[in-house]
Coordinates of N, CA and C in Angstrom, one line a residue:
X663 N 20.9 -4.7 -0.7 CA 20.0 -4.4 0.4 C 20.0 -5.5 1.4
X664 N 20.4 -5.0 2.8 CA 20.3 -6.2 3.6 C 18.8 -6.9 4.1
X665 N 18.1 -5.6 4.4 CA 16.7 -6.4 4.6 C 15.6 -4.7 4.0
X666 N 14.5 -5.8 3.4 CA 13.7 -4.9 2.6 C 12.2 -5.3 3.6
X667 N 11.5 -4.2 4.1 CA 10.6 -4.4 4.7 C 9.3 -4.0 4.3
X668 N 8.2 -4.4 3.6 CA 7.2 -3.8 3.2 C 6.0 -3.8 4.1
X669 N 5.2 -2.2 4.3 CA 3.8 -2.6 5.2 C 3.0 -2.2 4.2
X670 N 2.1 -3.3 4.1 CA 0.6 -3.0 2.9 C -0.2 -3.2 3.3
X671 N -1.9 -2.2 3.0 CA -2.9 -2.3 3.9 C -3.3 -1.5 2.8
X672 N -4.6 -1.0 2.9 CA -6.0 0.1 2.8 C -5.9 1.5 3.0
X673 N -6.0 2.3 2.2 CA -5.6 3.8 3.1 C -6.6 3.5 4.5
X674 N -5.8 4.3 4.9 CA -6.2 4.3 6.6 C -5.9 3.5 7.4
X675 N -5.3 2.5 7.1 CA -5.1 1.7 8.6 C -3.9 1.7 9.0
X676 N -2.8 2.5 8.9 CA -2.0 2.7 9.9 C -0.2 2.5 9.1
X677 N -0.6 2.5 8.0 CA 0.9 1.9 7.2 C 2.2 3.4 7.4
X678 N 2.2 4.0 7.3 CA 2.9 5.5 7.5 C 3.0 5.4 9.0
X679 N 2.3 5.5 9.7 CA 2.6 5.4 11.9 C 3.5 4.2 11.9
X680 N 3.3 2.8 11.2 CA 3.8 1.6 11.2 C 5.6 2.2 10.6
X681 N 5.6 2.9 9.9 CA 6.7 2.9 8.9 C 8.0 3.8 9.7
X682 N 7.2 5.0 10.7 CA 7.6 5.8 11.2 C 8.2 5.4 12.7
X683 N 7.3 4.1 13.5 CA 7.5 3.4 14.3 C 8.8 2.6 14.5
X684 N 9.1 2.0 12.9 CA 10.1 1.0 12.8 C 11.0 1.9 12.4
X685 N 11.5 3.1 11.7 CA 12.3 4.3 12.1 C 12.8 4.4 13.4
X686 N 11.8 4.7 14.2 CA 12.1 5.4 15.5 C 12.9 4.2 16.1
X687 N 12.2 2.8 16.2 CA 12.7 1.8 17.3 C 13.6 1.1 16.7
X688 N 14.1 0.8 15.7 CA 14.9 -0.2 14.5 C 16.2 0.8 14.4
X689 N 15.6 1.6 13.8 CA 16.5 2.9 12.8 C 16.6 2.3 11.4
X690 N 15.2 1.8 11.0 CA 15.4 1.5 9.4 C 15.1 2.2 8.6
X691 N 15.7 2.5 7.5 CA 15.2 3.5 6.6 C 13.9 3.6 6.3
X692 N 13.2 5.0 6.4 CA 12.0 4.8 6.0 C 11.7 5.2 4.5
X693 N 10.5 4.5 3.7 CA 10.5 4.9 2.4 C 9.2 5.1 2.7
X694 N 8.7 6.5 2.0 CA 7.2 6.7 2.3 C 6.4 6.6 0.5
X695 N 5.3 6.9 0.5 CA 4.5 6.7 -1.0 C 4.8 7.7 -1.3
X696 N 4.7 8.0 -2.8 CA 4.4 9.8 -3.0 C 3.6 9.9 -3.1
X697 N 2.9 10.1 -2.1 CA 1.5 10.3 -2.4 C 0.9 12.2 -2.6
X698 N 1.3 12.9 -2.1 CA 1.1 13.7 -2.1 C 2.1 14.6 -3.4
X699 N 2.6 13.8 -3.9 CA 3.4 14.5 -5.3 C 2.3 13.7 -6.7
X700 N 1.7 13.3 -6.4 CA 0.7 12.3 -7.7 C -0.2 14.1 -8.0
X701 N 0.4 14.1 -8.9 CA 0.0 15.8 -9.9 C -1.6 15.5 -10.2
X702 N -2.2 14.0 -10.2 CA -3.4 13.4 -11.2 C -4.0 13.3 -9.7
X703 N -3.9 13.5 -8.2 CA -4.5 12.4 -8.0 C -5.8 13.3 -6.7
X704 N -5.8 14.8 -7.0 CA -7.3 15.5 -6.9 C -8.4 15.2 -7.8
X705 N -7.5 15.3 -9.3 CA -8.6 15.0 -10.3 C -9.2 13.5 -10.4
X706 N -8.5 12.8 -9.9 CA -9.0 11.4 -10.2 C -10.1 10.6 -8.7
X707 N -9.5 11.6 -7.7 CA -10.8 11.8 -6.6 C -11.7 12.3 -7.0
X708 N -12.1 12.9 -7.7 CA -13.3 14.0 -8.2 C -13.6 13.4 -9.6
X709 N -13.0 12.6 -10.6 CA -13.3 12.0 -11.9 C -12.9 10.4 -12.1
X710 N -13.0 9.8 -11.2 CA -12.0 8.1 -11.1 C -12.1 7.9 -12.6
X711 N -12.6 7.6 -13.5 CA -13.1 7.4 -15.0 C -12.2 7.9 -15.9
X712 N -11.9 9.1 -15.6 CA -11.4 10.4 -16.5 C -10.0 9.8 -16.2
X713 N -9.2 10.1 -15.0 CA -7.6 10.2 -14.3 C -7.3 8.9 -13.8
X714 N -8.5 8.0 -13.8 CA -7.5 6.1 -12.8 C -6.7 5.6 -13.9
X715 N -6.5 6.0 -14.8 CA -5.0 5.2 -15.9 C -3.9 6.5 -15.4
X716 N -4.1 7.9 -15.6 CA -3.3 9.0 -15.7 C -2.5 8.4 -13.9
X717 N -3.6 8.2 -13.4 CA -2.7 8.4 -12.1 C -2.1 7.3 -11.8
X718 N -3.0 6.0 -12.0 CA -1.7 4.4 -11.8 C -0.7 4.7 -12.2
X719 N -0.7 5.4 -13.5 CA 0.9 5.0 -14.4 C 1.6 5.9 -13.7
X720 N 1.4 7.3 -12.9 CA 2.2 8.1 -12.5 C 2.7 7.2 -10.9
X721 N 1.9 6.6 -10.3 CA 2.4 5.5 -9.1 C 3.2 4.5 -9.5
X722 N 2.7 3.8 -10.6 CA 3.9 2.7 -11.1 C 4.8 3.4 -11.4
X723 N 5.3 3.7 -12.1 CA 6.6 4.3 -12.4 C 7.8 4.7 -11.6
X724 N 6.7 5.6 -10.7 CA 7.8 6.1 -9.2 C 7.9 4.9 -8.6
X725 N 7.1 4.7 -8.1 CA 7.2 2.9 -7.9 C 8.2 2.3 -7.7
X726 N 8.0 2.1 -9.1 CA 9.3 1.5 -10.0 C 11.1 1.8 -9.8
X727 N 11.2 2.9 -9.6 CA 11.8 3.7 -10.0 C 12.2 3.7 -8.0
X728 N 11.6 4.2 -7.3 CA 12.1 3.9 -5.9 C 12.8 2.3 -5.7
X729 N 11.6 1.0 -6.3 CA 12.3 -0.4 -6.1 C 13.4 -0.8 -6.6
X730 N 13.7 -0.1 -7.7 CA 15.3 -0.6 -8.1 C 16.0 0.4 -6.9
X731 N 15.9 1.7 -6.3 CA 17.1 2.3 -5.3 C 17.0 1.8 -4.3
X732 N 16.0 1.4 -3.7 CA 16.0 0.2 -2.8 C 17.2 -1.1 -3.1
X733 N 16.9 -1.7 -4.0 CA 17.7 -3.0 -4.3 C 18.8 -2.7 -4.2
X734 N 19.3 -1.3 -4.3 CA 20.4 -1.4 -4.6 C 21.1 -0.7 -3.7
X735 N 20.3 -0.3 -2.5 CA 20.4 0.2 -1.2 C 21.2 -0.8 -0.2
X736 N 22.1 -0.5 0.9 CA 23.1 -1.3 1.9 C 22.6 -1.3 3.1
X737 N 21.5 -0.9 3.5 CA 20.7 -0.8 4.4 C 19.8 -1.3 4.6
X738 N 19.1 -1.4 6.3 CA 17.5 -1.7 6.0 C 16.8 -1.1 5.7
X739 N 15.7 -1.5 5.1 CA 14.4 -0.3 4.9 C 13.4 -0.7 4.7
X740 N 12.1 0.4 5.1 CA 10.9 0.0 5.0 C 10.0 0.5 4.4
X741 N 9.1 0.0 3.4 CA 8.2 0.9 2.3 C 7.5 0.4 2.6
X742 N 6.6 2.3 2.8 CA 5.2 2.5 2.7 C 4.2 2.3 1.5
X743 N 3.4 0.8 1.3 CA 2.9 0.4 0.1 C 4.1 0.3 -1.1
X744 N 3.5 -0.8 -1.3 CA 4.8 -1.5 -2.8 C 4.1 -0.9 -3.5
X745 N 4.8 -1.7 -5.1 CA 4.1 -1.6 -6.3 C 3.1 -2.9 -6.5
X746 N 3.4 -3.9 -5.7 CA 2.1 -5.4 -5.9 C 0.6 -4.4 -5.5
X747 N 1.2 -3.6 -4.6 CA -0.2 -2.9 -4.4 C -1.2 -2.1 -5.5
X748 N -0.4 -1.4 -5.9 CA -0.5 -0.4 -6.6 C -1.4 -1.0 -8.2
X749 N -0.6 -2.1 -8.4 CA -0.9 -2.9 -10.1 C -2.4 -3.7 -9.4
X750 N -1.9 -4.9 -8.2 CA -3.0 -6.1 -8.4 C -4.2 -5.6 -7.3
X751 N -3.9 -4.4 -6.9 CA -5.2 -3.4 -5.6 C -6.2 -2.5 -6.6
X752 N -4.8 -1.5 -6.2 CA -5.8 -0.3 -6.9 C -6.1 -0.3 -8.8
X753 N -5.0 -0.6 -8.9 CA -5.5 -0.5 -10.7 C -6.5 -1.5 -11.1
X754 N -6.7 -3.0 -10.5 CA -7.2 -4.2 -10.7 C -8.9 -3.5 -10.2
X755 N -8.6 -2.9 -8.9 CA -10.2 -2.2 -8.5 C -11.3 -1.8 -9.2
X756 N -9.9 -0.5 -9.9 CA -10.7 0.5 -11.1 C -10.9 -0.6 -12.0
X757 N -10.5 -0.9 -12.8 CA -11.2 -2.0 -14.3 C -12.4 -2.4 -13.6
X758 N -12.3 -3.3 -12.4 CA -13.5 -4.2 -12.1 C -14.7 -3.4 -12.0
X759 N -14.3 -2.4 -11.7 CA -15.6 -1.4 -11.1 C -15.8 -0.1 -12.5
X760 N -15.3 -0.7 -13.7 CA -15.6 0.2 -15.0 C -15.1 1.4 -14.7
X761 N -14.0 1.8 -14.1 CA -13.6 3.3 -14.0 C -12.1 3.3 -14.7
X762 N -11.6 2.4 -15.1 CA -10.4 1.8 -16.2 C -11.0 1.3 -17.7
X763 N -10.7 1.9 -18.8 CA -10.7 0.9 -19.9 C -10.3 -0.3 -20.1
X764 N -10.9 -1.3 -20.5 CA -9.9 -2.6 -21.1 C -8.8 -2.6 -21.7
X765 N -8.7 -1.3 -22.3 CA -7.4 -1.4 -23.4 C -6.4 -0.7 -22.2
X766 N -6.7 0.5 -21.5 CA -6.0 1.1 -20.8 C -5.3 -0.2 -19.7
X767 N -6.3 -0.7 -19.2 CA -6.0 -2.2 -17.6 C -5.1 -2.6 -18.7
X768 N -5.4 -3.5 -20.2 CA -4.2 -4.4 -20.5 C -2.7 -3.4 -20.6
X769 N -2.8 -2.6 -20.9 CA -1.4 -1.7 -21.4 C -0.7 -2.3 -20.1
X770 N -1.0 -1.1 -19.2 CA -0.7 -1.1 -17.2 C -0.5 -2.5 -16.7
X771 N -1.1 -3.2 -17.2 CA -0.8 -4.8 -16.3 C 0.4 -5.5 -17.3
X772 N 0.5 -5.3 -18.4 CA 1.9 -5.5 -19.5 C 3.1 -4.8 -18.8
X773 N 3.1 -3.5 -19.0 CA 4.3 -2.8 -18.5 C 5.0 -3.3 -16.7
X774 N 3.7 -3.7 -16.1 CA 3.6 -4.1 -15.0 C 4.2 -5.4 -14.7
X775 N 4.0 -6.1 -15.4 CA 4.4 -7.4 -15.8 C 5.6 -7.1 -16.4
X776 N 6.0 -7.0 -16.9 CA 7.3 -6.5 -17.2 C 8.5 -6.2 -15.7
X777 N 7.9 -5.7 -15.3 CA 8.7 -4.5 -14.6 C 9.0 -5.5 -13.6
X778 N 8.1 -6.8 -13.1 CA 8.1 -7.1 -11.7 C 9.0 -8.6 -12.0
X779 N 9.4 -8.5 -13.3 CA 10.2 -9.7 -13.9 C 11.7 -9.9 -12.9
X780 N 11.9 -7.9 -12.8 CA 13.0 -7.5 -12.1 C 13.0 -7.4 -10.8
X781 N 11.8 -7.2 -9.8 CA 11.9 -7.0 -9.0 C 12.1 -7.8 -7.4
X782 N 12.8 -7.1 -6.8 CA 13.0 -8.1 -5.4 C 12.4 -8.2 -4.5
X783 N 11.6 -9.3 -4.2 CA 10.4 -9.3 -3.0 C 10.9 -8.8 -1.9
X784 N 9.8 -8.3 -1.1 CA 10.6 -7.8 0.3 C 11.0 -9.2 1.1
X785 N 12.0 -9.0 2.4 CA 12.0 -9.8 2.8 C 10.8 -10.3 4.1
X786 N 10.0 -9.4 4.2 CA 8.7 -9.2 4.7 C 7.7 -8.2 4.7
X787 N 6.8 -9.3 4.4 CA 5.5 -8.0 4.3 C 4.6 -8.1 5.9
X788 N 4.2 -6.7 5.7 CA 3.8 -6.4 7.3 C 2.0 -6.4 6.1
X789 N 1.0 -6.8 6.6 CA -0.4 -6.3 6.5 C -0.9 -5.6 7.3
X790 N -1.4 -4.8 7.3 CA -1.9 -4.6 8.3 C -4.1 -4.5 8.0
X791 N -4.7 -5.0 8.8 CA -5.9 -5.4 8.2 C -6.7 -4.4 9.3
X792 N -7.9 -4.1 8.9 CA -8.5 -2.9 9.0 C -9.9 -2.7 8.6
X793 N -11.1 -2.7 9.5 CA -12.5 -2.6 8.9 C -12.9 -1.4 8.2
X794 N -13.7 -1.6 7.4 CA -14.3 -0.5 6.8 C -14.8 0.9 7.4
X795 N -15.3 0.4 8.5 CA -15.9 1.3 9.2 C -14.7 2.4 10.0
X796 N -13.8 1.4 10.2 CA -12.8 2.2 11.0 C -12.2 3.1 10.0
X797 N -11.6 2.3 9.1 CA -10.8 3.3 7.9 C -11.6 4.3 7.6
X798 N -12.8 4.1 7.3 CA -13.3 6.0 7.0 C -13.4 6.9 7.9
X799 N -13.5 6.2 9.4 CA -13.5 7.6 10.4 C -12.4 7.9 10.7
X800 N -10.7 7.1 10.2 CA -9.7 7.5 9.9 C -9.4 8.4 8.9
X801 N -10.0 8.1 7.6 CA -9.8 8.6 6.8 C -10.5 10.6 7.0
X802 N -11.6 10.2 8.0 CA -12.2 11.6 8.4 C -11.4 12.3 9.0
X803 N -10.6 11.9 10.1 CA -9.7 12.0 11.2 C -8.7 13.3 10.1
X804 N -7.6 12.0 9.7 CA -6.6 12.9 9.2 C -7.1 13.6 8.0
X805 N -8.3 14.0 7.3 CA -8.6 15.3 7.2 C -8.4 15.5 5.4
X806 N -7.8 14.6 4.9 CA -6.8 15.0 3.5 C -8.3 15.4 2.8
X807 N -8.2 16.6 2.1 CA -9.3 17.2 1.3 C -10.0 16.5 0.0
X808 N -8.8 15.9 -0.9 CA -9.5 14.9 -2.0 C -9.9 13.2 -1.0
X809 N -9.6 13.1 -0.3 CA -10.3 11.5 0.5 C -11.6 12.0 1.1
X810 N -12.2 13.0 1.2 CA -13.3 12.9 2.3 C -14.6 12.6 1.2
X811 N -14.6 12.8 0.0 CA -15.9 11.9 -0.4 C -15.6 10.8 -1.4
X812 N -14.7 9.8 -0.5 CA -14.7 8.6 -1.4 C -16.2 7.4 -1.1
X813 N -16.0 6.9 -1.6 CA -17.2 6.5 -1.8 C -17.3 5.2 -0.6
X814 N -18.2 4.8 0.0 CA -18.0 3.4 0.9 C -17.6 2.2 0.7
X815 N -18.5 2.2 -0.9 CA -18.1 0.5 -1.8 C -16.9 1.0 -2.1
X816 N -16.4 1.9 -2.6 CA -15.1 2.2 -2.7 C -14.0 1.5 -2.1
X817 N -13.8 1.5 -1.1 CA -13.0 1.7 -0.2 C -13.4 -0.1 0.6
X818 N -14.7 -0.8 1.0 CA -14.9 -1.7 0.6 C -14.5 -3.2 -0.5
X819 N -14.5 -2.5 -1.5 CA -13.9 -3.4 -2.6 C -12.6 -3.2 -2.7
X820 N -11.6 -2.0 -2.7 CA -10.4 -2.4 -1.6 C -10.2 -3.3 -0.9
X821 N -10.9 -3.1 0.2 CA -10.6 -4.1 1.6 C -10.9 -5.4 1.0
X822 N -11.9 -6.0 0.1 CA -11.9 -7.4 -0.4 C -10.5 -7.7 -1.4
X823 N -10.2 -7.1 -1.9 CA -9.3 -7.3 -2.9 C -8.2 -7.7 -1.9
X824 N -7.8 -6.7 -1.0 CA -6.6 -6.7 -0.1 C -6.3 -8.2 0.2
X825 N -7.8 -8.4 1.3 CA -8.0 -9.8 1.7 C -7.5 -11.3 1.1
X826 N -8.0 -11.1 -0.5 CA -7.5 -12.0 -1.5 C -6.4 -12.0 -1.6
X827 N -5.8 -11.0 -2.0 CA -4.1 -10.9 -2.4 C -3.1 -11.3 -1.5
X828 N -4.0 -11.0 -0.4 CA -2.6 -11.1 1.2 C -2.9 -13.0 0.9
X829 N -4.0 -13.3 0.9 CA -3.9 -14.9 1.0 C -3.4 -15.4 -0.1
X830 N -2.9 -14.9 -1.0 CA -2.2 -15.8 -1.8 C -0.5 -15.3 -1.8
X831 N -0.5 -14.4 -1.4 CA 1.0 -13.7 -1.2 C 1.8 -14.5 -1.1
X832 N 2.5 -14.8 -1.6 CA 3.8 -16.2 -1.8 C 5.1 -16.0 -1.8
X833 N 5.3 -14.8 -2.2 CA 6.7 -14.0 -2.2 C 7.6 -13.6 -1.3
X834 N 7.1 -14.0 0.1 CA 8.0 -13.8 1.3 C 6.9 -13.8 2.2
X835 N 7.6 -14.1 3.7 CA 6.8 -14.1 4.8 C 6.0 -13.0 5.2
X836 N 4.8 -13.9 5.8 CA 3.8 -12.3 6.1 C 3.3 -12.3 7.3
X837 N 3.6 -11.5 7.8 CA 2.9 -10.7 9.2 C 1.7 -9.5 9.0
X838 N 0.7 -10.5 9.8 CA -0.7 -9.8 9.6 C -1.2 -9.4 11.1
X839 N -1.5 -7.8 10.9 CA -1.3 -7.2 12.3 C -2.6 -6.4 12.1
X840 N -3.8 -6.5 13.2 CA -4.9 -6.3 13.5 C -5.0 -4.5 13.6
X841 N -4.2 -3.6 12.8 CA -4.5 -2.7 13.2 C -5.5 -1.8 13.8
X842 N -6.9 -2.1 13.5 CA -7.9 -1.8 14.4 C -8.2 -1.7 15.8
X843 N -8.1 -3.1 16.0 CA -7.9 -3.9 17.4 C -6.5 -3.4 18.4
X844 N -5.4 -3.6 18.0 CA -4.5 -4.2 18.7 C -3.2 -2.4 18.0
X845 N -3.1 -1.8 19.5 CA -2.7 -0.7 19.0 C -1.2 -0.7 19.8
X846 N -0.2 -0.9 18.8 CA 1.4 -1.0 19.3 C 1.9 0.0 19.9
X847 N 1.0 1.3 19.3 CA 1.4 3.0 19.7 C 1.4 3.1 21.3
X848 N 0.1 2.8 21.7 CA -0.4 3.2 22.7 C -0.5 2.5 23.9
X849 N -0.5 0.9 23.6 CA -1.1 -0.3 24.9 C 0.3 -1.0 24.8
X850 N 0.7 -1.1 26.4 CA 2.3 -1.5 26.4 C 2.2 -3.4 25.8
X851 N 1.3 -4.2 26.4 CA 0.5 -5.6 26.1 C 1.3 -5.7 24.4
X852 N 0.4 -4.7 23.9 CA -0.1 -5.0 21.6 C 2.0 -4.8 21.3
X853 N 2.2 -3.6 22.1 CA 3.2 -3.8 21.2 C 4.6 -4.4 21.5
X854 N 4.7 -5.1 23.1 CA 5.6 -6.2 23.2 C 5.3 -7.0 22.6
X855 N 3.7 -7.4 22.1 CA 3.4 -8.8 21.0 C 3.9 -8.4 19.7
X856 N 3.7 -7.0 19.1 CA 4.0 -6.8 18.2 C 5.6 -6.6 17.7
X857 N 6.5 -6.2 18.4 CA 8.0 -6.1 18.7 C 8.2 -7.9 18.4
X858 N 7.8 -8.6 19.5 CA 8.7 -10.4 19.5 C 7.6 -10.3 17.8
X859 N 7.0 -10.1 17.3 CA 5.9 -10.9 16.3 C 7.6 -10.3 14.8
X860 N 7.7 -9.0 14.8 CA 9.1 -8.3 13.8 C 10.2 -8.6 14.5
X861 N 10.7 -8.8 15.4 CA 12.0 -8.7 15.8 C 12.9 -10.3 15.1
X862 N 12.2 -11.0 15.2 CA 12.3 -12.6 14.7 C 13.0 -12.4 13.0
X863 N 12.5 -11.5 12.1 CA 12.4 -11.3 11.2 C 13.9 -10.3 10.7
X864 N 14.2 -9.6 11.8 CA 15.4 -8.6 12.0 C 16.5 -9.1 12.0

């Protein structure tokens, strides 16, 4: 793989338009989440308690399973949310917030730990950071039928976790981009800064 590009963030702040962007202007491969093939992941909108082990393990795995064809890919490319996301975000969330078992969180963070023995850091991670407030009237925007009654702290304790993780991120260079604020799409200013801020990186 010549260069591996990861954008990680919060649902809603922009990581898919980011992914689709560096497509269009790069021509780098784009890798998207499955998000919409997760068989568990109405029920676990509507039961977090019941489906947050069913549905992690069905994200790690593909996960998983996309990062090794990546590695082993001759191109550039860029994925939409890793698996660091997936294990030390969202599954880490659920336990803290009692919607994971202890026995279930240890299994998932074992296998996980396992898995990442193998894995190749990207050669950059893109953050992109994003207020609460905004992500939900995003999240209202594009409409998806299981997101519209997530909860506020929800989505909150997210955004804290995010925060922590990005500050310790050690595994490769990171670029942190104000998606709220500073819009690459639309204001010619954001995304000449944002072009010289990735091009360096190319």
């Amino acid at each position: 793989m010549q260069k591996f590009i990861a954008v990680a963030g919060n649902m809603g702040v922009g990581k898919t338009s980011l992914v689709r962007f560096l497509h269009d202007k790069y021509g780098i491969e784009p890798v998207y989440e499955p998000y919409m093939d997760n068989p568990y992941l109405d029920d676990f909108y509507v039961d977090m308690k019941a489906w947050g082990f069913h549905s992690q393990m069905y994200f790690l795995s593909h996960k998983f399973r996309l990062h090794m064809e990546l590695s082993r890919s001759d191109g550039a490319c860029v994925q939409d949310r890793t698996i660091y996301e997936d294990a030390e975000i969202f599954c880490t969330n659920l336990y803290r917030g009692r919607k994971m078992k202890a026995r279930d969180y240890e299994t998932y963070m074992e296998l996980y730990r396992t898995m990442e023995q193998v894995l190749q850091p990207p050669d950059l991670m893109i953050y992109l950071r994003c207020s609460v407030r905004a992500i939900r009237k995003r999240i209202k925007g594009r409409g998806r039928p299981s997101e519209q009654q997530i909860p506020a702290r929800y989505i909150r304790r997210l955004n804290d976790l995010y925060e922590n993780w990005i500050d310790g991120w050690t595994r490769s260079p990171v670029l942190v981009w104000d998606s709220e604020n500073m819009d690459y799409l639309t204001d010619l200013a954001d995304r000449i800064e944002f072009q010289r801020s990735i091009e360096k990186f190319l």
